[in-house]
Amino acid sequence: MTIKEMISAQIPKQRERYEKLIKDHGDTVIAEVTIRQILDGMRGIKSLLTDVSFVDPEEGIRFRSMTIAEVLDALPKPEGADMPYIGGLYYLLMIGEIPTREQALEVDTDWRKRCEVPKYIFDILRTMPNDAHPMALLSVAVMALEPESEFSKRFHKGMKKVDYWEPALEDSLNLTAKLPVIAAFIYNLKYKDGKEPEADPNLDLGANFAQMIGVEDQKGYADLARLYFIIHSDHESGNASAHATHLSASTLSNIYYAYSAGLSTLAGPLHGLANQKSLELLLEIRKKFGGLPTKEQLRKFTWDRLEQGRLIPGYGHAVLRVPDPRFIAQMKFAKKRFPDDTLVQIAEMVFEIVPKVLIEQGKAKNPAPNVDAISGPLQYHYGVKEFEFYTVLFGVSRAMGVTANYVWARVLGQPIERPKSMTMKMLEEFAAAN
Ligand code: CMX
């Protein structure tokens, strides 16, 4: 069965569960909201629904209740590869079950049929100024795909709410198919010969991405692309890029508008851009100390940076309170394949020293590394050294998580989001009265 048929089969039961929860338990209180939560970025307020993934502070992400290690182990892999089909992960996110090899391949094959990017997108990107950030190019390209939206075409013709999910899925499959090609074009345009990439019908997405950006070690990079695109895909719904997409799509904006908002959110240094900033930091350390610093040198370097009021990118997290399992998975990949790489060794030493310094400083609630603390050295190792590009890779991957959530939000008929704000005076009066 295709993804569409599988979703269709699940719809009656899932809609019944959703409606029953609202009808029978709509007034059940989950938690109180504190003034701190209102003032402090809504941290920890339980107010979003998703079955696609869940982040446990002490354990990290589970995709459809499976840990990263379980997912990497259970998903089918291309012949001779260490890492699974990315299509298999998309199937898991959408359907909630580990696909067979045929089902995983079917998603990859379907993506290849949909991956052609309209020529005007490349033309628009060519007109962007040279110093435009690659994330601006990606966001512009996704927004510019808007005329392709089946959802909007059908909505404007007149479509019943129960049918919204079908064109939402169609748009999602088209977007996730075209994004890797757009990303590869941005890479070629900014750093190579500007060639318009062409997908090879015989390759899975990981291998195709490797050939579209023209790295030397195709086989090695294909596995890295598979790992990278799988682990960055989703981090439940409250993370900034996913939430921005969800909020935008809750107005029935189509996924091209909505994900352009999500990408613009991912481009911030506190979120997705931290992968670029983290690699910049590692390069700075390598340059300053002519390679690997001593532990004492790195400790002092970290303190100096904190005392200048600067962040340590790649460290800390709003939810996690342990080293991010996505960090662990990437470190394991690097140590197995290129343990002598200096940047990997520096990243490892940073992992040893920085958390201790952050604990001594006593500000960050989580001193441990997040996903962005190691992704850069892996790309760098395979020759993708243009670190401004790294958040684009994150954006290609995150599209899978947000579109799985988008489709299910339309299946369940989730309404427009509209939290309520309060004035500072109201909070003061409420505090005084309590
Ligand atoms: N370096 C220096 N200071 C840090 C820090 C870090 N890595 N992480 C947290 N802090 C500071 C905060 O800036 C804050 O300081 P102020 O009180 O002066 O404002 C204090 O510690 C408390 O912050 P927190 O509650 O621990 O962290 P938040 O939930 O507010 O923010 C995050 C989380 C990720 C934005 C923050 O840890 C950070 O800025 N990290 C560096 C950037 C980064 O790696 N972002 C990527 C996150 C993963 C992703 O989304 O991709």
mmCIF file with all atom_site columns, N, CA, C and O in Angstrom, residues 317-338:
data_model
loop_
_atom_site.group_PDB
_atom_site.id
_atom_site.type_symbol
_atom_site.label_atom_id
_atom_site.label_alt_id
_atom_site.label_comp_id
_atom_site.label_asym_id
_atom_site.label_entity_id
_atom_site.label_seq_id
_atom_site.pdbx_PDB_ins_code
_atom_site.Cartn_x
_atom_site.Cartn_y
_atom_site.Cartn_z
_atom_site.occupancy
_atom_site.B_iso_or_equiv
_atom_site.pdbx_formal_charge
_atom_site.auth_seq_id
_atom_site.auth_comp_id
_atom_site.auth_asym_id
_atom_site.auth_atom_id
_atom_site.pdbx_PDB_model_num
ATOM 1  N N  . HIS A 1 317 ? 20.018 23.344 25.375 1.00 0.00 ? 317 HIS A N  1
ATOM 2  C CA . HIS A 1 317 ? 18.772 22.992 24.695 1.00 0.00 ? 317 HIS A CA 1
ATOM 3  C C  . HIS A 1 317 ? 17.586 23.396 25.556 1.00 0.00 ? 317 HIS A C  1
ATOM 4  O O  . HIS A 1 317 ? 17.668 23.354 26.785 1.00 0.00 ? 317 HIS A O  1
ATOM 5  N N  . ALA A 1 318 ? 16.493 23.762 24.885 1.00 0.00 ? 318 ALA A N  1
ATOM 6  C CA . ALA A 1 318 ? 15.306 24.201 25.622 1.00 0.00 ? 318 ALA A CA 1
ATOM 7  C C  . ALA A 1 318 ? 14.578 23.034 26.298 1.00 0.00 ? 318 ALA A C  1
ATOM 8  O O  . ALA A 1 318 ? 13.890 23.236 27.291 1.00 0.00 ? 318 ALA A O  1
ATOM 9  N N  . VAL A 1 319 ? 14.727 21.839 25.781 1.00 0.00 ? 319 VAL A N  1
ATOM 10 C CA . VAL A 1 319 ? 14.012 20.677 26.348 1.00 0.00 ? 319 VAL A CA 1
ATOM 11 C C  . VAL A 1 319 ? 14.995 19.639 26.899 1.00 0.00 ? 319 VAL A C  1
ATOM 12 O O  . VAL A 1 319 ? 14.847 19.167 28.032 1.00 0.00 ? 319 VAL A O  1
ATOM 13 N N  . LEU A 1 320 ? 15.987 19.285 26.093 1.00 0.00 ? 320 LEU A N  1
ATOM 14 C CA . LEU A 1 320 ? 16.916 18.211 26.480 1.00 0.00 ? 320 LEU A CA 1
ATOM 15 C C  . LEU A 1 320 ? 17.728 18.550 27.727 1.00 0.00 ? 320 LEU A C  1
ATOM 16 O O  . LEU A 1 320 ? 18.121 19.702 27.926 1.00 0.00 ? 320 LEU A O  1
ATOM 17 N N  . ARG A 1 321 ? 18.021 17.554 28.534 1.00 0.00 ? 321 ARG A N  1
ATOM 18 C CA . ARG A 1 321 ? 18.888 17.743 29.701 1.00 0.00 ? 321 ARG A CA 1
ATOM 19 C C  . ARG A 1 321 ? 20.031 16.724 29.707 1.00 0.00 ? 321 ARG A C  1
ATOM 20 O O  . ARG A 1 321 ? 20.672 16.499 30.735 1.00 0.00 ? 321 ARG A O  1
ATOM 21 N N  . VAL A 1 322 ? 20.290 16.098 28.592 1.00 0.00 ? 322 VAL A N  1
ATOM 22 C CA . VAL A 1 322 ? 21.379 15.125 28.422 1.00 0.00 ? 322 VAL A CA 1
ATOM 23 C C  . VAL A 1 322 ? 22.023 15.370 27.057 1.00 0.00 ? 322 VAL A C  1
ATOM 24 O O  . VAL A 1 322 ? 21.447 16.080 26.226 1.00 0.00 ? 322 VAL A O  1
ATOM 25 N N  . PRO A 1 323 ? 23.223 14.789 26.811 1.00 0.00 ? 323 PRO A N  1
ATOM 26 C CA . PRO A 1 323 ? 23.777 14.910 25.455 1.00 0.00 ? 323 PRO A CA 1
ATOM 27 C C  . PRO A 1 323 ? 22.761 14.396 24.435 1.00 0.00 ? 323 PRO A C  1
ATOM 28 O O  . PRO A 1 323 ? 22.160 13.335 24.619 1.00 0.00 ? 323 PRO A O  1
ATOM 29 N N  . ASP A 1 324 ? 22.581 15.171 23.405 1.00 0.00 ? 324 ASP A N  1
ATOM 30 C CA . ASP A 1 324 ? 21.582 14.862 22.372 1.00 0.00 ? 324 ASP A CA 1
ATOM 31 C C  . ASP A 1 324 ? 21.933 13.543 21.666 1.00 0.00 ? 324 ASP A C  1
ATOM 32 O O  . ASP A 1 324 ? 23.063 13.387 21.174 1.00 0.00 ? 324 ASP A O  1
ATOM 33 N N  . PRO A 1 325 ? 21.003 12.589 21.619 1.00 0.00 ? 325 PRO A N  1
ATOM 34 C CA . PRO A 1 325 ? 21.318 11.334 20.919 1.00 0.00 ? 325 PRO A CA 1
ATOM 35 C C  . PRO A 1 325 ? 21.661 11.535 19.436 1.00 0.00 ? 325 PRO A C  1
ATOM 36 O O  . PRO A 1 325 ? 22.338 10.702 18.833 1.00 0.00 ? 325 PRO A O  1
ATOM 37 N N  . ARG A 1 326 ? 21.241 12.676 18.876 1.00 0.00 ? 326 ARG A N  1
ATOM 38 C CA . ARG A 1 326 ? 21.612 12.970 17.485 1.00 0.00 ? 326 ARG A CA 1
ATOM 39 C C  . ARG A 1 326 ? 23.096 13.353 17.422 1.00 0.00 ? 326 ARG A C  1
ATOM 40 O O  . ARG A 1 326 ? 23.770 13.095 16.431 1.00 0.00 ? 326 ARG A O  1
ATOM 41 N N  . PHE A 1 327 ? 23.588 13.979 18.483 1.00 0.00 ? 327 PHE A N  1
ATOM 42 C CA . PHE A 1 327 ? 25.030 14.258 18.596 1.00 0.00 ? 327 PHE A CA 1
ATOM 43 C C  . PHE A 1 327 ? 25.781 12.929 18.706 1.00 0.00 ? 327 PHE A C  1
ATOM 44 O O  . PHE A 1 327 ? 26.776 12.698 18.010 1.00 0.00 ? 327 PHE A O  1
ATOM 45 N N  . ILE A 1 328 ? 25.282 12.053 19.588 1.00 0.00 ? 328 ILE A N  1
ATOM 46 C CA . ILE A 1 328 ? 25.958 10.770 19.828 1.00 0.00 ? 328 ILE A CA 1
ATOM 47 C C  . ILE A 1 328 ? 26.023 9.959  18.521 1.00 0.00 ? 328 ILE A C  1
ATOM 48 O O  . ILE A 1 328 ? 27.066 9.390  18.190 1.00 0.00 ? 328 ILE A O  1
ATOM 49 N N  . ALA A 1 329 ? 24.921 9.926  17.780 1.00 0.00 ? 329 ALA A N  1
ATOM 50 C CA . ALA A 1 329 ? 24.876 9.120  16.544 1.00 0.00 ? 329 ALA A CA 1
ATOM 51 C C  . ALA A 1 329 ? 25.897 9.639  15.529 1.00 0.00 ? 329 ALA A C  1
ATOM 52 O O  . ALA A 1 329 ? 26.586 8.855  14.857 1.00 0.00 ? 329 ALA A O  1
ATOM 53 N N  . GLN A 1 330 ? 25.999 10.971 15.430 1.00 0.00 ? 330 GLN A N  1
ATOM 54 C CA . GLN A 1 330 ? 26.958 11.534 14.457 1.00 0.00 ? 330 GLN A CA 1
ATOM 55 C C  . GLN A 1 330 ? 28.399 11.325 14.917 1.00 0.00 ? 330 GLN A C  1
ATOM 56 O O  . GLN A 1 330 ? 29.292 11.064 14.108 1.00 0.00 ? 330 GLN A O  1
ATOM 57 N N  . MET A 1 331 ? 28.632 11.471 16.233 1.00 0.00 ? 331 MET A N  1
ATOM 58 C CA . MET A 1 331 ? 29.991 11.261 16.757 1.00 0.00 ? 331 MET A CA 1
ATOM 59 C C  . MET A 1 331 ? 30.416 9.808  16.496 1.00 0.00 ? 331 MET A C  1
ATOM 60 O O  . MET A 1 331 ? 31.561 9.537  16.120 1.00 0.00 ? 331 MET A O  1
ATOM 61 N N  . LYS A 1 332 ? 29.479 8.881  16.688 1.00 0.00 ? 332 LYS A N  1
ATOM 62 C CA . LYS A 1 332 ? 29.781 7.460  16.465 1.00 0.00 ? 332 LYS A CA 1
ATOM 63 C C  . LYS A 1 332 ? 30.165 7.234  14.988 1.00 0.00 ? 332 LYS A C  1
ATOM 64 O O  . LYS A 1 332 ? 31.138 6.536  14.683 1.00 0.00 ? 332 LYS A O  1
ATOM 65 N N  . PHE A 1 333 ? 29.421 7.857  14.103 1.00 0.00 ? 333 PHE A N  1
ATOM 66 C CA . PHE A 1 333 ? 29.691 7.752  12.659 1.00 0.00 ? 333 PHE A CA 1
ATOM 67 C C  . PHE A 1 333 ? 31.108 8.248  12.365 1.00 0.00 ? 333 PHE A C  1
ATOM 68 O O  . PHE A 1 333 ? 31.892 7.583  11.670 1.00 0.00 ? 333 PHE A O  1
ATOM 69 N N  . ALA A 1 334 ? 31.447 9.427  12.921 1.00 0.00 ? 334 ALA A N  1
ATOM 70 C CA . ALA A 1 334 ? 32.762 10.028 12.648 1.00 0.00 ? 334 ALA A CA 1
ATOM 71 C C  . ALA A 1 334 ? 33.881 9.180  13.233 1.00 0.00 ? 334 ALA A C  1
ATOM 72 O O  . ALA A 1 334 ? 34.907 8.953  12.586 1.00 0.00 ? 334 ALA A O  1
ATOM 73 N N  . LYS A 1 335 ? 33.687 8.702  14.457 1.00 0.00 ? 335 LYS A N  1
ATOM 74 C CA . LYS A 1 335 ? 34.773 7.970  15.120 1.00 0.00 ? 335 LYS A CA 1
ATOM 75 C C  . LYS A 1 335 ? 35.011 6.613  14.473 1.00 0.00 ? 335 LYS A C  1
ATOM 76 O O  . LYS A 1 335 ? 36.121 6.085  14.489 1.00 0.00 ? 335 LYS A O  1
ATOM 77 N N  . LYS A 1 336 ? 33.973 6.067  13.877 1.00 0.00 ? 336 LYS A N  1
ATOM 78 C CA . LYS A 1 336 ? 34.143 4.794  13.184 1.00 0.00 ? 336 LYS A CA 1
ATOM 79 C C  . LYS A 1 336 ? 34.888 5.002  11.859 1.00 0.00 ? 336 LYS A C  1
ATOM 80 O O  . LYS A 1 336 ? 35.730 4.209  11.470 1.00 0.00 ? 336 LYS A O  1
ATOM 81 N N  . ARG A 1 337 ? 34.592 6.107  11.194 1.00 0.00 ? 337 ARG A N  1
ATOM 82 C CA . ARG A 1 337 ? 35.131 6.279  9.834  1.00 0.00 ? 337 ARG A CA 1
ATOM 83 C C  . ARG A 1 337 ? 36.384 7.141  9.749  1.00 0.00 ? 337 ARG A C  1
ATOM 84 O O  . ARG A 1 337 ? 37.218 6.915  8.887  1.00 0.00 ? 337 ARG A O  1
ATOM 85 N N  . PHE A 1 338 ? 36.449 8.181  10.565 1.00 0.00 ? 338 PHE A N  1
ATOM 86 C CA . PHE A 1 338 ? 37.647 9.047  10.460 1.00 0.00 ? 338 PHE A CA 1
ATOM 87 C C  . PHE A 1 338 ? 38.032 9.593  11.834 1.00 0.00 ? 338 PHE A C  1
ATOM 88 O O  . PHE A 1 338 ? 37.951 10.798 12.088 1.00 0.00 ? 338 PHE A O  1
#
